[in-house]
Tab-separated table of N, CA and C in Angstrom:
chain	number	residue	atom	x	y	z
A	255	UNK	N	-7.939	4.502	-13.811
A	255	UNK	CA	-6.500	4.218	-13.733
A	255	UNK	C	-5.755	5.440	-13.181
A	256	UNK	N	-6.226	6.633	-13.538
A	256	UNK	CA	-5.561	7.839	-13.060
A	256	UNK	C	-5.623	7.919	-11.539
A	257	UNK	N	-6.797	7.588	-10.988
A	257	UNK	CA	-6.932	7.647	-9.529
A	257	UNK	C	-6.030	6.617	-8.858
A	258	UNK	N	-5.837	5.451	-9.499
A	258	UNK	CA	-4.942	4.441	-8.942
A	258	UNK	C	-3.514	4.972	-8.874
A	259	UNK	N	-3.072	5.642	-9.928
A	259	UNK	CA	-1.719	6.192	-9.938
A	259	UNK	C	-1.573	7.273	-8.879
A	260	UNK	N	-2.597	8.094	-8.698
A	260	UNK	CA	-2.540	9.122	-7.661
A	260	UNK	C	-2.471	8.474	-6.283
A	261	UNK	N	-3.244	7.414	-6.084
A	261	UNK	CA	-3.190	6.698	-4.804
A	261	UNK	C	-1.812	6.103	-4.579
A	262	UNK	N	-1.223	5.556	-5.635
A	262	UNK	CA	0.110	4.975	-5.518
A	262	UNK	C	1.119	6.034	-5.093
A	263	UNK	N	1.019	7.213	-5.697
A	263	UNK	CA	1.933	8.300	-5.347
A	263	UNK	C	1.721	8.723	-3.898
A	264	UNK	N	0.452	8.795	-3.491
A	264	UNK	CA	0.140	9.175	-2.112
A	264	UNK	C	0.702	8.156	-1.133
A	265	UNK	N	0.463	6.886	-1.392
A	265	UNK	CA	0.954	5.862	-0.473
A	265	UNK	C	2.471	5.835	-0.440
A	266	UNK	N	3.113	6.106	-1.562
A	266	UNK	CA	4.568	6.150	-1.582
A	266	UNK	C	5.085	7.225	-0.616
A	267	UNK	N	4.447	8.397	-0.628
A	267	UNK	CA	4.889	9.481	0.263
A	267	UNK	C	4.602	9.136	1.717
A	268	UNK	N	3.443	8.544	1.988
A	268	UNK	CA	3.114	8.141	3.357
A	268	UNK	C	4.145	7.138	3.858
A	269	UNK	N	4.457	6.157	3.014
A	269	UNK	CA	5.443	5.137	3.375
A	269	UNK	C	6.792	5.780	3.655
A	270	UNK	N	7.222	6.672	2.789
A	270	UNK	CA	8.552	7.269	2.925
A	270	UNK	C	8.666	8.034	4.237
A	271	UNK	N	7.661	8.829	4.558
A	271	UNK	CA	7.745	9.633	5.770
A	271	UNK	C	7.610	8.778	7.025
A	272	UNK	N	6.834	7.709	6.947
A	272	UNK	CA	6.589	6.887	8.126
A	272	UNK	C	7.783	6.019	8.473
A	273	UNK	N	8.550	5.579	7.465
A	273	UNK	CA	9.585	4.575	7.708
A	273	UNK	C	11.018	5.079	7.572
A	274	UNK	N	11.192	6.322	7.165
A	274	UNK	CA	12.552	6.795	6.885
A	274	UNK	C	13.424	6.740	8.136
A	275	UNK	N	12.904	7.135	9.286
A	275	UNK	CA	13.713	7.132	10.504
A	275	UNK	C	14.091	5.714	10.900
A	276	UNK	N	13.139	4.796	10.775
A	276	UNK	CA	13.424	3.392	11.078
A	276	UNK	C	14.548	2.864	10.201
A	277	UNK	N	14.469	3.147	8.908
A	277	UNK	CA	15.492	2.638	8.004
A	277	UNK	C	16.848	3.257	8.295
A	278	UNK	N	16.877	4.536	8.626
A	278	UNK	CA	18.160	5.170	8.926
A	278	UNK	C	18.791	4.526	10.148
A	279	UNK	N	17.994	4.222	11.164
A	279	UNK	CA	18.549	3.578	12.357
A	279	UNK	C	19.024	2.166	12.044
A	280	UNK	N	18.236	1.444	11.230
A	280	UNK	CA	18.587	0.057	10.928
A	280	UNK	C	19.859	-0.036	10.097
A	281	UNK	N	20.120	0.971	9.272
A	281	UNK	CA	21.208	0.873	8.297
A	281	UNK	C	22.453	1.663	8.703
A	282	UNK	N	22.518	2.131	9.926
A	282	UNK	CA	23.643	2.981	10.322
A	282	UNK	C	24.994	2.296	10.130
A	283	UNK	N	25.046	0.977	10.316
A	283	UNK	CA	26.335	0.289	10.264
A	283	UNK	C	26.627	-0.294	8.886
A	284	UNK	N	25.788	0.016	7.895
A	284	UNK	CA	25.985	-0.512	6.548
A	284	UNK	C	26.647	0.546	5.684
A	285	UNK	N	27.490	0.104	4.764
A	285	UNK	CA	28.139	1.054	3.848
A	285	UNK	C	27.076	1.867	3.106
A	286	UNK	N	27.408	3.101	2.757
A	286	UNK	CA	26.409	4.028	2.216
A	286	UNK	C	25.727	3.469	0.971
A	287	UNK	N	26.478	2.814	0.085
A	287	UNK	CA	25.864	2.296	-1.142
A	287	UNK	C	24.857	1.205	-0.808
A	288	UNK	N	25.241	0.312	0.107
A	288	UNK	CA	24.319	-0.747	0.515
A	288	UNK	C	23.128	-0.156	1.258
A	289	UNK	N	23.368	0.881	2.018
A	289	UNK	CA	22.292	1.548	2.754
A	289	UNK	C	21.242	2.076	1.791
A	290	UNK	N	21.686	2.785	0.756
A	290	UNK	CA	20.751	3.357	-0.211
A	290	UNK	C	19.997	2.250	-0.938
A	291	UNK	N	20.693	1.171	-1.278
A	291	UNK	CA	20.043	0.070	-1.985
A	291	UNK	C	18.997	-0.600	-1.101
A	292	UNK	N	19.355	-0.860	0.145
A	292	UNK	CA	18.423	-1.500	1.069
A	292	UNK	C	17.218	-0.605	1.328
A	293	UNK	N	17.461	0.679	1.486
A	293	UNK	CA	16.368	1.599	1.759
A	293	UNK	C	15.425	1.676	0.562
A	294	UNK	N	15.971	1.723	-0.646
A	294	UNK	CA	15.140	1.778	-1.851
A	294	UNK	C	14.293	0.518	-1.972
A	295	UNK	N	14.884	-0.642	-1.711
A	295	UNK	CA	14.143	-1.898	-1.796
A	295	UNK	C	13.050	-1.938	-0.748
A	296	UNK	N	13.343	-1.467	0.458
A	296	UNK	CA	12.358	-1.472	1.541
A	296	UNK	C	11.169	-0.588	1.173
A	297	UNK	N	11.429	0.607	0.692
A	297	UNK	CA	10.346	1.528	0.355
A	297	UNK	C	9.546	1.016	-0.830
A	298	UNK	N	10.231	0.392	-1.796
A	298	UNK	CA	9.519	-0.140	-2.963
A	298	UNK	C	8.534	-1.208	-2.507
A	299	UNK	N	8.988	-2.116	-1.658
A	299	UNK	CA	8.112	-3.178	-1.180
A	299	UNK	C	6.965	-2.604	-0.357
A	300	UNK	N	7.259	-1.643	0.501
A	300	UNK	CA	6.236	-1.039	1.337
A	300	UNK	C	5.188	-0.338	0.481
A	301	UNK	N	5.642	0.389	-0.535
A	301	UNK	CA	4.712	1.099	-1.410
A	301	UNK	C	3.855	0.114	-2.198
A	302	UNK	N	4.476	-0.980	-2.652
A	302	UNK	CA	3.712	-1.991	-3.383
A	302	UNK	C	2.653	-2.608	-2.478
A	303	UNK	N	3.012	-2.904	-1.234
A	303	UNK	CA	2.051	-3.463	-0.284
A	303	UNK	C	0.887	-2.495	-0.074
A	304	UNK	N	1.191	-1.218	0.045
A	304	UNK	CA	0.151	-0.224	0.261
A	304	UNK	C	-0.760	-0.129	-0.957
A	305	UNK	N	-0.172	-0.223	-2.146
A	305	UNK	CA	-0.987	-0.160	-3.360
A	305	UNK	C	-1.920	-1.361	-3.445
A	306	UNK	N	-1.404	-2.541	-3.108
A	306	UNK	CA	-2.236	-3.741	-3.142
A	306	UNK	C	-3.389	-3.597	-2.164
A	307	UNK	N	-3.114	-3.070	-0.968
A	307	UNK	CA	-4.172	-2.894	0.024
A	307	UNK	C	-5.197	-1.865	-0.433
A	308	UNK	N	-4.794	-0.922	-1.285
A	308	UNK	CA	-5.718	0.133	-1.713
A	308	UNK	C	-6.618	-0.320	-2.854
A	309	UNK	N	-6.293	-1.450	-3.486
A	309	UNK	CA	-7.125	-1.935	-4.582
A	309	UNK	C	-8.465	-2.427	-4.047
A	310	UNK	N	-9.521	-2.286	-4.863
A	310	UNK	CA	-10.819	-2.825	-4.442
A	310	UNK	C	-10.726	-4.328	-4.231
A	311	UNK	N	-11.349	-4.803	-3.190
A	311	UNK	CA	-11.276	-6.227	-2.877
A	311	UNK	C	-12.026	-7.041	-3.927
A	312	UNK	N	-11.431	-8.168	-4.324
A	312	UNK	CA	-12.090	-9.041	-5.299
A	312	UNK	C	-12.894	-10.131	-4.598
A	313	UNK	N	-12.835	-10.163	-3.276
A	313	UNK	CA	-13.592	-11.169	-2.537
A	313	UNK	C	-15.003	-10.664	-2.248
A	314	UNK	N	-15.963	-11.580	-2.329
A	314	UNK	CA	-17.353	-11.202	-2.066
A	314	UNK	C	-17.866	-11.914	-0.837
């Protein structure tokens, strides 16, 4: 479980650095509060997707 949490933290940082510029460009015309909310939701979903992909496959 510890390694899973470390992987989650790693993927979160990879996601943040890879997508931050995209999100800033996409949200330029949105009010700052909505911008922060949208960006947080985007990164949360991206990090969750990365964590799911990092799990061992249950298919044989």
